[in-house]
Coordinates of C-alpha atoms in Angstrom, one line a residue:
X23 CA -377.9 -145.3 -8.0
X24 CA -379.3 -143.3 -10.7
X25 CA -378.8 -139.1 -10.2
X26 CA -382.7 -138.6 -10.2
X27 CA -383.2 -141.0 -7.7
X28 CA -380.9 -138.9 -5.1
X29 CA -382.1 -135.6 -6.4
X30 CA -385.8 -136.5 -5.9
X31 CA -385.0 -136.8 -2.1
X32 CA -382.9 -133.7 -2.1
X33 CA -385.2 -131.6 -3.8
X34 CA -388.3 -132.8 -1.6
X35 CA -386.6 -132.3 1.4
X36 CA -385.6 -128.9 0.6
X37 CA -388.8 -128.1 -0.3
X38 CA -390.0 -129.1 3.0
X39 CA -387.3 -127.2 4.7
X40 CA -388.6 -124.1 2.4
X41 CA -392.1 -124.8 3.8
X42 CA -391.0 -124.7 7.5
X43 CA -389.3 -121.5 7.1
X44 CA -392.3 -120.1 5.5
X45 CA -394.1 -121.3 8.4
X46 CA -391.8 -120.1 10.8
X47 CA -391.4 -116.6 9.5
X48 CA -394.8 -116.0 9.2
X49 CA -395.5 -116.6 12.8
X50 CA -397.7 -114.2 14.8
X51 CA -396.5 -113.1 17.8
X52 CA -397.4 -115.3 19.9
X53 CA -397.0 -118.3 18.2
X54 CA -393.2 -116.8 17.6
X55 CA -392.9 -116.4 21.5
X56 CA -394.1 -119.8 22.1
X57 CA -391.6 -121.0 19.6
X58 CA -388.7 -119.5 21.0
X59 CA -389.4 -120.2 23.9
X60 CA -389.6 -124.2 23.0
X61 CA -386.2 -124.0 20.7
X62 CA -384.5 -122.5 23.9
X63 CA -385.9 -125.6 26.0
X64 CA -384.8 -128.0 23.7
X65 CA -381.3 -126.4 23.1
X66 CA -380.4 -126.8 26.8
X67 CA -379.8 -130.7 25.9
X68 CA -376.8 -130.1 24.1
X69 CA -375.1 -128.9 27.3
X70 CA -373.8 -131.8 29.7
X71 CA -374.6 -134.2 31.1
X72 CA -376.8 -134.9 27.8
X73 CA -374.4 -133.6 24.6
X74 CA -377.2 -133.5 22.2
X75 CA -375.2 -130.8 20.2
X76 CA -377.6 -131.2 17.2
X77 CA -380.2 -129.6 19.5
X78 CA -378.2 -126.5 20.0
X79 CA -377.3 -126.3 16.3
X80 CA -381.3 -126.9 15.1
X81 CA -382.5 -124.5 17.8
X82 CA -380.0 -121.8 16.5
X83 CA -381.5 -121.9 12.9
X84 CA -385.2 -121.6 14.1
X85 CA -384.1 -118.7 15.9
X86 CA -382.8 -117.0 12.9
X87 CA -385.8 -118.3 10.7
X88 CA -388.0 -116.6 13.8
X89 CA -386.3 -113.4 13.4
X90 CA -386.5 -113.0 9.7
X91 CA -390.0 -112.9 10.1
X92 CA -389.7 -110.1 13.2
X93 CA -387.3 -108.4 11.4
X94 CA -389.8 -108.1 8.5
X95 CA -392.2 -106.1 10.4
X96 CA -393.1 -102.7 11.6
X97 CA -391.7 -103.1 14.9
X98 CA -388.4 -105.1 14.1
X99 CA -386.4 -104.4 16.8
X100 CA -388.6 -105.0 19.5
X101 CA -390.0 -107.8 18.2
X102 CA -386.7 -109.3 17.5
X103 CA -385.8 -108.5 21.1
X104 CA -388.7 -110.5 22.5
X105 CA -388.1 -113.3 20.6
X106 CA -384.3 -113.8 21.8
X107 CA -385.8 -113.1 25.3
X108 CA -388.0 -116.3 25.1
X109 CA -385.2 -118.2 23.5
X110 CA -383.1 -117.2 26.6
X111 CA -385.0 -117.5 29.3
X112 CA -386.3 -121.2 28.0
X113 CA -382.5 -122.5 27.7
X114 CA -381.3 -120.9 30.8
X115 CA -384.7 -122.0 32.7
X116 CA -383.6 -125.8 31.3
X117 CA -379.8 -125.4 31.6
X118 CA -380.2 -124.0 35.4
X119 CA -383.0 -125.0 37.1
X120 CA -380.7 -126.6 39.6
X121 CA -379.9 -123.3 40.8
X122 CA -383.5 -123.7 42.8
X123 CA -381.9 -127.0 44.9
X124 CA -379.6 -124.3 47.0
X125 CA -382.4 -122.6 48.1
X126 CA -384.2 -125.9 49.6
X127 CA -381.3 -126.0 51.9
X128 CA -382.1 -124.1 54.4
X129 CA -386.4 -124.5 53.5
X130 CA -387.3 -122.4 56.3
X131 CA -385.5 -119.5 55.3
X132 CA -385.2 -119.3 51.3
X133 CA -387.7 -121.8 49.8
X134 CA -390.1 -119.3 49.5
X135 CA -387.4 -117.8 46.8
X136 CA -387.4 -120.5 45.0
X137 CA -390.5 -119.4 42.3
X138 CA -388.5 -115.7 42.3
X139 CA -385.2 -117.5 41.3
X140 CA -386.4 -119.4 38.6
X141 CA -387.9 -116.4 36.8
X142 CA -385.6 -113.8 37.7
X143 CA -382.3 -115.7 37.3
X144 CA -383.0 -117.1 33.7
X145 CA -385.6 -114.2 32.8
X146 CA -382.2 -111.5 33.7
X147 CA -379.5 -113.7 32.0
X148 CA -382.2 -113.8 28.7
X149 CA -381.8 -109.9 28.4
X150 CA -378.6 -110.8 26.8
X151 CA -379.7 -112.5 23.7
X152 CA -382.6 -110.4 24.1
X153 CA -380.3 -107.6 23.1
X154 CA -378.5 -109.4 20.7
X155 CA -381.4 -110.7 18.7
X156 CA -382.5 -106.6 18.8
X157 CA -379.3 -105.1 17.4
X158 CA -379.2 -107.9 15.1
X159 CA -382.6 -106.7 13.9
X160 CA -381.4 -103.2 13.1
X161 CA -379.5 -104.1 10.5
X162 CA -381.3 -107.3 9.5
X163 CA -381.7 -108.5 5.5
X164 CA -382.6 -111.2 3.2
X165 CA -378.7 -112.5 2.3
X166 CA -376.7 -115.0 4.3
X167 CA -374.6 -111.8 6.0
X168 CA -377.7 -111.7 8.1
X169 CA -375.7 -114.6 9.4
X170 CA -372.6 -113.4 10.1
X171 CA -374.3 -110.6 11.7
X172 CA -376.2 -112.7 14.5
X173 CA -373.9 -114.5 15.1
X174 CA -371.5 -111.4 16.0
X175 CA -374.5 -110.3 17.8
X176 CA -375.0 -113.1 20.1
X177 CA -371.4 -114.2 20.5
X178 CA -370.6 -110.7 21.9
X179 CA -373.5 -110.6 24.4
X180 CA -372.2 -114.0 25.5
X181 CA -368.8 -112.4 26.2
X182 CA -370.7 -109.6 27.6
X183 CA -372.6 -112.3 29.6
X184 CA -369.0 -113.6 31.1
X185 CA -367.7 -110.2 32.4
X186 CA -370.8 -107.8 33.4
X187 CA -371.4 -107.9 37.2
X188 CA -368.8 -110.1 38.1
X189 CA -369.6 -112.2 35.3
X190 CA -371.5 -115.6 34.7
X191 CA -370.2 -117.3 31.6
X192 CA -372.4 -121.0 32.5
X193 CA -373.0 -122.6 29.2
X194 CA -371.6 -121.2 26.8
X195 CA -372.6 -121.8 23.5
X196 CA -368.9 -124.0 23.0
X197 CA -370.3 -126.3 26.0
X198 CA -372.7 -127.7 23.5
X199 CA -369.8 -129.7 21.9
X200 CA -369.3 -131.3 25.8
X201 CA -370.1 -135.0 24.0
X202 CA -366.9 -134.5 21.7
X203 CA -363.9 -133.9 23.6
X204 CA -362.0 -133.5 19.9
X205 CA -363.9 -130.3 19.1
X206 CA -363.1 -129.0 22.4
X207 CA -359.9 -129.2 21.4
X208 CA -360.3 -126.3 19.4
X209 CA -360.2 -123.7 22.8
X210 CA -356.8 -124.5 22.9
X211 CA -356.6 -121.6 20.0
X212 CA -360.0 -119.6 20.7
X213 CA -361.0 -120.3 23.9
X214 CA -364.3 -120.9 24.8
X215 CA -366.0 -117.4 23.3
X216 CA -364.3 -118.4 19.8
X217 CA -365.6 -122.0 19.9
X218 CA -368.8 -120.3 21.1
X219 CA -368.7 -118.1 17.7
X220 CA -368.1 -120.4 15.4
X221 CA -371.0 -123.0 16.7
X222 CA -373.3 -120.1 16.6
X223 CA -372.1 -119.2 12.7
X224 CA -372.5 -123.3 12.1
X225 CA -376.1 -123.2 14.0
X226 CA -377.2 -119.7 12.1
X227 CA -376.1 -121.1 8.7
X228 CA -378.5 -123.8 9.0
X229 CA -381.2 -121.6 8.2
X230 CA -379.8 -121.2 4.7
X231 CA -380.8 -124.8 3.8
X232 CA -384.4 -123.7 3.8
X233 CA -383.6 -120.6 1.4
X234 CA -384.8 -119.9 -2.0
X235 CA -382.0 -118.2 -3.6
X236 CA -379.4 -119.8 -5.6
X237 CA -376.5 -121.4 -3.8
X238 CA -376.9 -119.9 -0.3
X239 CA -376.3 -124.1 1.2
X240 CA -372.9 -122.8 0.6
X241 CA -372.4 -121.0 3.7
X242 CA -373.6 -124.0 5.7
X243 CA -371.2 -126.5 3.5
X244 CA -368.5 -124.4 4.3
X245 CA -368.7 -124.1 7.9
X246 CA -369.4 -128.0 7.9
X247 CA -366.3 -128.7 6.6
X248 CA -364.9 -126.0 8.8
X249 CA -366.1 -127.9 11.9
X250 CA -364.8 -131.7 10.4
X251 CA -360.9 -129.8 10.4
X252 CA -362.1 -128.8 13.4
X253 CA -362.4 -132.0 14.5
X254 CA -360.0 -133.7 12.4
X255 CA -357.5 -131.3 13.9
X256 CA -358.2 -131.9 17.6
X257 CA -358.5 -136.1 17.2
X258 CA -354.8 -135.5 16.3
X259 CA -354.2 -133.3 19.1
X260 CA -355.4 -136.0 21.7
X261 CA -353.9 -138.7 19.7
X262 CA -350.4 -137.1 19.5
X263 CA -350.0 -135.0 22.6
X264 CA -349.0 -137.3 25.4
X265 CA -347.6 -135.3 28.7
X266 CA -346.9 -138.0 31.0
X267 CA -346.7 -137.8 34.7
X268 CA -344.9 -135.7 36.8
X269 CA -342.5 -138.2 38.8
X270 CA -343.0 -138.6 42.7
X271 CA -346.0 -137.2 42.6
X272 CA -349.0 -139.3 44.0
X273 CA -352.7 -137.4 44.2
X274 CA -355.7 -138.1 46.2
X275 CA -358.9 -136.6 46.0
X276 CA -361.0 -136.7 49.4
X277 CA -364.9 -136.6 48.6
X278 CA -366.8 -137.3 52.1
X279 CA -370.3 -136.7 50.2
X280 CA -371.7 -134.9 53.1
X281 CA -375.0 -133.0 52.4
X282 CA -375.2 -129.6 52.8
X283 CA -377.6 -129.4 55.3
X284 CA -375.5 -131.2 57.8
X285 CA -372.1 -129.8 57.0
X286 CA -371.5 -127.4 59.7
X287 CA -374.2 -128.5 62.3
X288 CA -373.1 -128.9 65.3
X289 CA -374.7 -132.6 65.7
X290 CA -372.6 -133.4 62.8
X291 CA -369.2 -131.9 63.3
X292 CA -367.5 -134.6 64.6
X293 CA -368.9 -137.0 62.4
X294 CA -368.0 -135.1 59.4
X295 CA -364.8 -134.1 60.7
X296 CA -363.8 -138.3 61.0
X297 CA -364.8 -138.7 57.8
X298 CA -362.5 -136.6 56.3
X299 CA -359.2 -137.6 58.1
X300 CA -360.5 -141.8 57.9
X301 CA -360.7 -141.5 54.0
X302 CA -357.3 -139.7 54.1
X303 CA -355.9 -142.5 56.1
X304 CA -357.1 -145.2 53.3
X305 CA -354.3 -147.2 52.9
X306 CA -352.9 -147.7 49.2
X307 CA -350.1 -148.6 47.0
X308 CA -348.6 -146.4 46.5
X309 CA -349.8 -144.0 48.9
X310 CA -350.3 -140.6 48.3
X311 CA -348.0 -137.7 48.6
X312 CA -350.6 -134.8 48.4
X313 CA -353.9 -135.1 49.8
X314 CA -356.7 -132.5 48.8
X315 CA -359.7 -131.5 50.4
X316 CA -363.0 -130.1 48.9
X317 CA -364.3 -126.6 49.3
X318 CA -365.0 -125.3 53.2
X319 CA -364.2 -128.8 54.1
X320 CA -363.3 -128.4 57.5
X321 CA -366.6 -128.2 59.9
X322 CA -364.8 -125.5 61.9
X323 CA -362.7 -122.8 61.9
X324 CA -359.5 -124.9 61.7
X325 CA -356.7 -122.7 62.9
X326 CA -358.3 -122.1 65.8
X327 CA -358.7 -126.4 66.2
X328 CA -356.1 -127.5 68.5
X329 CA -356.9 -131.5 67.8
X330 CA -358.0 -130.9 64.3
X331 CA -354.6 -129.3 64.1
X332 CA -352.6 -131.8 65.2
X333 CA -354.2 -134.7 63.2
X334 CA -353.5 -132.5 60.1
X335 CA -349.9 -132.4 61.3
X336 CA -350.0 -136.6 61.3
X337 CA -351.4 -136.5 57.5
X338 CA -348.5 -133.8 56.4
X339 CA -345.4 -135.4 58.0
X340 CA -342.7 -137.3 56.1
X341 CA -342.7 -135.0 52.9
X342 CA -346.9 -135.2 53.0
X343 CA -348.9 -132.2 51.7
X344 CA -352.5 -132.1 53.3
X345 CA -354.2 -129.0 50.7
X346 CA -358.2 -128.2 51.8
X347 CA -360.8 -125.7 51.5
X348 CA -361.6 -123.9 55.0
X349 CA -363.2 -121.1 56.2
X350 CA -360.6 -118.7 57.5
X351 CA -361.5 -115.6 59.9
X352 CA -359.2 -112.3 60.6
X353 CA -359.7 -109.9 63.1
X354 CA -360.2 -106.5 60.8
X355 CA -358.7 -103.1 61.7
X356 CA -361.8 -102.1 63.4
X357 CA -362.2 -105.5 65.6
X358 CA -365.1 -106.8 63.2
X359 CA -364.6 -110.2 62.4
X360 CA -364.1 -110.9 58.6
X361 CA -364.6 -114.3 57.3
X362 CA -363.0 -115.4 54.0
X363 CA -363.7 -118.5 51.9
X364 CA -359.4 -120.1 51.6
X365 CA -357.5 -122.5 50.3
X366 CA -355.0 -123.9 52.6
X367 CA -351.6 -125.4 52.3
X368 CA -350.2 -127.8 55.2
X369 CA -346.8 -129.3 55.4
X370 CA -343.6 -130.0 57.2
X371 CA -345.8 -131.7 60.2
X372 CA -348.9 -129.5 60.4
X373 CA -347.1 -126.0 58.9
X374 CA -349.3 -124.0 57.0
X375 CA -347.3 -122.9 54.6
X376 CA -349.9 -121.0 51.7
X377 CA -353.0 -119.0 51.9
X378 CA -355.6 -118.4 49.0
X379 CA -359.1 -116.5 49.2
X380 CA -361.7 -116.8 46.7
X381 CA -361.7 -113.4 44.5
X382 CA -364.9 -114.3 42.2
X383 CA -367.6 -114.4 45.0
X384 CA -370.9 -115.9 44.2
X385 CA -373.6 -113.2 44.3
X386 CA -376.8 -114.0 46.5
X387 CA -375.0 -117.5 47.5
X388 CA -371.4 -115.5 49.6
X389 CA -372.6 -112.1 49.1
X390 CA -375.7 -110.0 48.6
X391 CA -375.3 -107.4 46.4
X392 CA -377.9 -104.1 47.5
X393 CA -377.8 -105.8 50.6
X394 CA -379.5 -102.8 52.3
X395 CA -382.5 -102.6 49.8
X396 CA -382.6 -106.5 49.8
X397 CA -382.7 -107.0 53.2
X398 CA -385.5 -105.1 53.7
X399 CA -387.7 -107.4 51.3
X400 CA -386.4 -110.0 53.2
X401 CA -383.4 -111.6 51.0
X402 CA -380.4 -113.3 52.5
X403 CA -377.4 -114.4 51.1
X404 CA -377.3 -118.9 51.1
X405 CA -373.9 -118.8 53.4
X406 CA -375.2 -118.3 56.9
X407 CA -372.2 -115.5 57.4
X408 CA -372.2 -112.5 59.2
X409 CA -371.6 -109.6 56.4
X410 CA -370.5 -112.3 53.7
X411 CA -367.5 -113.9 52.4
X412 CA -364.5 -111.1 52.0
X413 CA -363.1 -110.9 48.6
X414 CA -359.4 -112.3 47.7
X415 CA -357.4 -109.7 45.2
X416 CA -357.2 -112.3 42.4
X417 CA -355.2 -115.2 40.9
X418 CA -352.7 -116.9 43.1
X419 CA -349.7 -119.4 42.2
X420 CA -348.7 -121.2 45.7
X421 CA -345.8 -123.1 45.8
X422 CA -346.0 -127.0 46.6
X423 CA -343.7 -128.9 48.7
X424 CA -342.6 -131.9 46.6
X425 CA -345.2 -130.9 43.6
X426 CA -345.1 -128.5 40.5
X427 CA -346.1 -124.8 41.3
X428 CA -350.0 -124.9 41.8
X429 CA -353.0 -122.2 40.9
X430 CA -355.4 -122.9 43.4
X431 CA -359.3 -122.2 42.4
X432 CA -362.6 -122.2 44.6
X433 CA -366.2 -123.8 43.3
X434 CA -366.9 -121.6 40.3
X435 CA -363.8 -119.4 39.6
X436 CA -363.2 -122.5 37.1
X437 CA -365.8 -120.9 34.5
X438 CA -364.3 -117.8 33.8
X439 CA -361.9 -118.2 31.1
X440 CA -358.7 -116.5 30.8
X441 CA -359.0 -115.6 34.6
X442 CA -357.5 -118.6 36.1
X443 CA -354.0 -118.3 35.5
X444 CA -351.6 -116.2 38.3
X445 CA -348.2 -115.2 38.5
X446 CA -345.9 -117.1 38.0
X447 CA -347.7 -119.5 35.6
X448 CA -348.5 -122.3 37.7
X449 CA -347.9 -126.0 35.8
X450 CA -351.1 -127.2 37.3
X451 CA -354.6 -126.2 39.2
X452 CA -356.5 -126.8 42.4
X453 CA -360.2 -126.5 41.5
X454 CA -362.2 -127.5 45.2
X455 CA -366.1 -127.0 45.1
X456 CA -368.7 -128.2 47.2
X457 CA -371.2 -129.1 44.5
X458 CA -373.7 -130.5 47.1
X459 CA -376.0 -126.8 46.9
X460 CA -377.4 -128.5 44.2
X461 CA -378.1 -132.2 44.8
X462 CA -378.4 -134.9 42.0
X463 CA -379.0 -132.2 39.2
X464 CA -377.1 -131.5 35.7
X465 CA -374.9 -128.9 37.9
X466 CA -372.5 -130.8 38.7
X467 CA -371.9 -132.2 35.6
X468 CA -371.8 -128.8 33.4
X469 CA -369.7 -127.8 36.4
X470 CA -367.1 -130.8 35.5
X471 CA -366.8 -129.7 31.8
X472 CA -366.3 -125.7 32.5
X473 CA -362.9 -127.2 34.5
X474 CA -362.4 -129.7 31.5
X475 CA -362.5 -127.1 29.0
X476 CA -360.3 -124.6 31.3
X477 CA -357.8 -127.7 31.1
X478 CA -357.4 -127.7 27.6
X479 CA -357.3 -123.7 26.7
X480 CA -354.6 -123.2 29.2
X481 CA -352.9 -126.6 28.6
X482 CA -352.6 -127.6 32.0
X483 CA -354.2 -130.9 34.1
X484 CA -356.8 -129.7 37.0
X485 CA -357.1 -131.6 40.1
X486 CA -361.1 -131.0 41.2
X487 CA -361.8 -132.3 44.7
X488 CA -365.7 -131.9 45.1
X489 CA -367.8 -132.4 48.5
X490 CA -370.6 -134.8 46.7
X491 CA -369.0 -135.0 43.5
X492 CA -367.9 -135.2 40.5
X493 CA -364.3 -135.5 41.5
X494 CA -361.6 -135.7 38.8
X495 CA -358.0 -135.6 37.9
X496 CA -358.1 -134.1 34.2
X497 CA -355.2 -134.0 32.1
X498 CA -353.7 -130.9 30.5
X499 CA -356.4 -131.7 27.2
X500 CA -359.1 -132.0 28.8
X501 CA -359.5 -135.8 29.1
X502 CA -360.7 -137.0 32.5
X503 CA -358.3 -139.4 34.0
X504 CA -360.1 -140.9 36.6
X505 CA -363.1 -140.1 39.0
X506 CA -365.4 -140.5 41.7
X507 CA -369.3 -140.3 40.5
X508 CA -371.9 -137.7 42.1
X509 CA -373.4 -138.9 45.1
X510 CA -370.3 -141.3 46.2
X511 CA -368.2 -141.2 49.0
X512 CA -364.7 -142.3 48.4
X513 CA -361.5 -141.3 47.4
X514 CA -359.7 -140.3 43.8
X515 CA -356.1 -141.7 43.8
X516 CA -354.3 -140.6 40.6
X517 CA -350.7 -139.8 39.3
X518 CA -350.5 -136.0 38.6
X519 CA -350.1 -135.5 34.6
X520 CA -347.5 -132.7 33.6
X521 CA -348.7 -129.5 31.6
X522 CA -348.7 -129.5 28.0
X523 CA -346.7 -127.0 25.7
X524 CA -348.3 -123.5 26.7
X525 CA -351.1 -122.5 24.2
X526 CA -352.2 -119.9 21.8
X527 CA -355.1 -119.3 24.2
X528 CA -353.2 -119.0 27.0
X529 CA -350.5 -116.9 24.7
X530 CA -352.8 -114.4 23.5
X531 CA -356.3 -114.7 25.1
X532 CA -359.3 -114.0 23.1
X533 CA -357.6 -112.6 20.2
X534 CA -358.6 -115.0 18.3
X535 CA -362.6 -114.2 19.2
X536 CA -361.9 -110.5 18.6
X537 CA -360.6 -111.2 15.4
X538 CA -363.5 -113.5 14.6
X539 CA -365.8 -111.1 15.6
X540 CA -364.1 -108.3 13.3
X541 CA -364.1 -111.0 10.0
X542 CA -367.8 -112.0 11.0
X543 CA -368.7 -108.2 10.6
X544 CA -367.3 -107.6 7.8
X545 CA -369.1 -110.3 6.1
X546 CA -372.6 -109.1 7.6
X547 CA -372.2 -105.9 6.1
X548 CA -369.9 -106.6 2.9
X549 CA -372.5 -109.5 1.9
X550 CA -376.1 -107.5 2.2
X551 CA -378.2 -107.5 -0.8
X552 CA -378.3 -104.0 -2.6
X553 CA -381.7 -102.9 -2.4
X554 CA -383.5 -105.6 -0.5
X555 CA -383.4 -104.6 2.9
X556 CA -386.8 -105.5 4.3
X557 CA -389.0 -102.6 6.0

């Protein structure tokens, strides 16, 4: 093949690329919204169950493209600002609409919430690259450090995103690789908010193709042959890296697939309570030596459950470990009764022998933040309890009869990286949810990879129990061993894999972000054109 005949198609694509940017940047206002808006929709298919990561990466570009044409105007940083608004609120409208399934729950008293949640909740999480799109603006120019710059921008309001108010780090942008476990391996080093940087440089640098000055596809070459080491490097990772199982050690996951609505109704309780000790009882070869519950399994206050009690004492006899999710009650100082959301530990015949309570609480769903001012509009928390959940005071290693020392985690306190971890280091985690809130949705699924990811950037395997699913035993790189679909009813049996060789994640953090962060502004501001900032 002749070189004109492979130019030709080069140089026409590019020029079409240069005619979609023009088109792009010159984009009124609305039509820039409206855009936004659409690349935000379309970028929530990169996140799981779908992995569409080219989405994310496109939809990343057409931002930037969007913002070099805001940035050029009287009114940059607002108009900027607006833009990344509508970019957020359409991928978190796409990425968590499920959300609106927990309030259908209980219809009567929080489906009329439903239209308020599915404004407010992506609409408040889309001030974030709302802001970052705005600073960006402020120092905004024609050269590729414009890159470097939004990127630094967006990756930080996505840290910012996993810490203020508690903290809800839900698809990230690093989730968008969930169809290549390889390139996950990468959080191993970074975590999550460095994988999340260097997607959004890869994504931003896209734009470049589509520029008219000399060389600029450079930056986008380079950072695709970045992300092939990237890859290279974690394919020899999961090919080399083999853990093995930690002897004597025989798992089984309990999901009874009960649905929410019918969990702790009284017409139920028995029913669900059968369930949970029959599937236990499933015989197997070999059978198991630690059983594990999902979240709040128990349809009761079980400590005060003399029969429940001694049935538990039957499934942790003979060197058996029974481990569950329960609602636990004390009897505070001033005789209120305060309810926690706990992690139990039975053994030795029915002993309870470890106690954990959930420290990251879900806001609206175990408490209600301004309850007062709430309240009087009419808002109430999902969990029918009185005052809400109390709050644990953090990470927790429990030790494990017969097993390796255990970190024990409750429904979403698997999201937040570099929280996860007590002292001592545990060698592997409890993660027990009760995914059912939100019904046969993508939930779940982007639930499944936040633990899978939390696997591989601390280097240790994660047994998941879930109510409805997904239930899973991943290994210490993130590879999912076995596990029991959404919707199924069943049981997970599965050897427990050993931790992997502590990593740099788990070493040092986000380090390797921060130092990222620094190098990407130095590059936005080393690389600006002299004398062609835009007005």
């Amino acid at each position: 093949m002749s070189n004109a005949a492979v130019a030709y198609p080069l140089a026409r694509l590019h020029q079409l690329l240069e005619r979609g940017a023009a088109w792009l940047g010159n984009a009124g206002p609305g039509r820039r919204l409206a855009i936004a808006l659409a690349a935000g929709l379309l970028s929530a298919l990169a996140f799981a169950p779908f992995g569409v990561f080219a989405l994310l990466l496109a939809a990343l570009a057409v931002l930037v493209l969007l913002i070099d044409g805001a940035a050029a105007g009287r009114h940059r940083y607002r108009d900027a600002m607006l833009t990344g608004w509508a970019f957020g609120f359409g991928q978190f409208l796409a990425g968590l609409y499920w959300v609106g399934y927990a309030f259908t729950v209980d219809p009567a008293g929080h489906a009329w919430q439903i239209p308020f949640v599915a404004v407010l909740l992506p609409g408040g999480l889309a001030v974030f690259p709302a802001a970052a799109c705005g600073v960006a603006a402020l120092g905004w120019h024609t050269g590729s450090g414009r890159i470097f710059l939004f990127a630094a921008c967006y990756a930080l309001a996505e840290w910012l995103r996993g810490h203020v108010l508690t903290g809800f780090p839900w698809n990230l942008s690093a989730y968008g690789w969930s169809a290549s476990t390889p390139m996950l391996q990468s959080t191993a080093v970074l975590g999550a908010y460095g994988l999340s940087l260097l997607t959004l440089l890869l994504g931003a640098s896209l734009a470049e193709c589509a520029s008219t000055r000399p060389r600029a596809w450079r930056l986008p070459a380079a950072l695709c042959a970045l992300f092939a080491c990237l890859w290279v490097g974690g394919a020899l990772r999961l090919a080399l890296v083999h853990p093995g199982d930690v002897p004597g050690v025989r798992l089984r996951l309990v999901q009874p697939n009960i649905p929410q609505a019918e969990k702790f109704g009284r017409a139920f309780r028995q029913r669900n309570w059968h369930r949970l000790v029959t599937l236990s009882r499933t015989p197997a070869s070999p059978m198991p030596t630690h059983i594990i519950w999902p979240e709040a399994a128990p349809p009761f206050l079980l400590t005060a459950h003399s029969p429940a009690l001694k049935q538990i004492a039957e499934l942790s006899q003979a060197n058996h470990v029974l481990m569950t999710g329960a609602v636990r009650a004390i009897i505070a100082p001033d005789d209120a009764i305060k309810f926690f959301n706990s992690f139990y530990v039975f053994a030795d015949g029915g002993q309870l022998i470890g106690t954990y309570d959930k420290f990251h609480l879900v806001p609206f769903g175990e408490y209600l933040p301004l309850a007062p001012l709430l309240h009087r509009l009419g808002v109430t928390k999902l969990v029918n309890m009185p005052d809400g959940f109390g709050e644990g005071p953090g990470p927790q290693t429990l030790a494990i009869p017969g097993a390796p020392l255990a970190g024990p985690l409750i429904c979403y306190e698997i999201i937040f990286p570099g929280e996860v971890i007590g002292t001592p280091r545990p060698e592997w985690l409890v993660n027990v949810t009760d995914d059912s809130w939100f019904g046969p949705s993508t939930g779940p699924y982007q639930h499944l990879l936040s633990a899978r990811v939390r696997a591989i950037e601390e280097g240790l395997p994660i047994a998941r129990a879930a109510n409805s699913g997904v239930s899973a035993v991943i290994d210490p790189l993130g590879r999912v061993v076995t596990q029991l679909g959404l919707g199924q009813m069943g049981i997970v049996d599965a050897d427990l894999p050993r931790a992997a060789p502590i990593t740099l994640f788990a070493r040092f953090g986000d380090i390797g972000f921060f130092l990222i962060l620094a190098g990407c502004g130095l590059f936005a501001f080393g690389r600006r054109p002299r004398g062609r900032r835009e007005a």
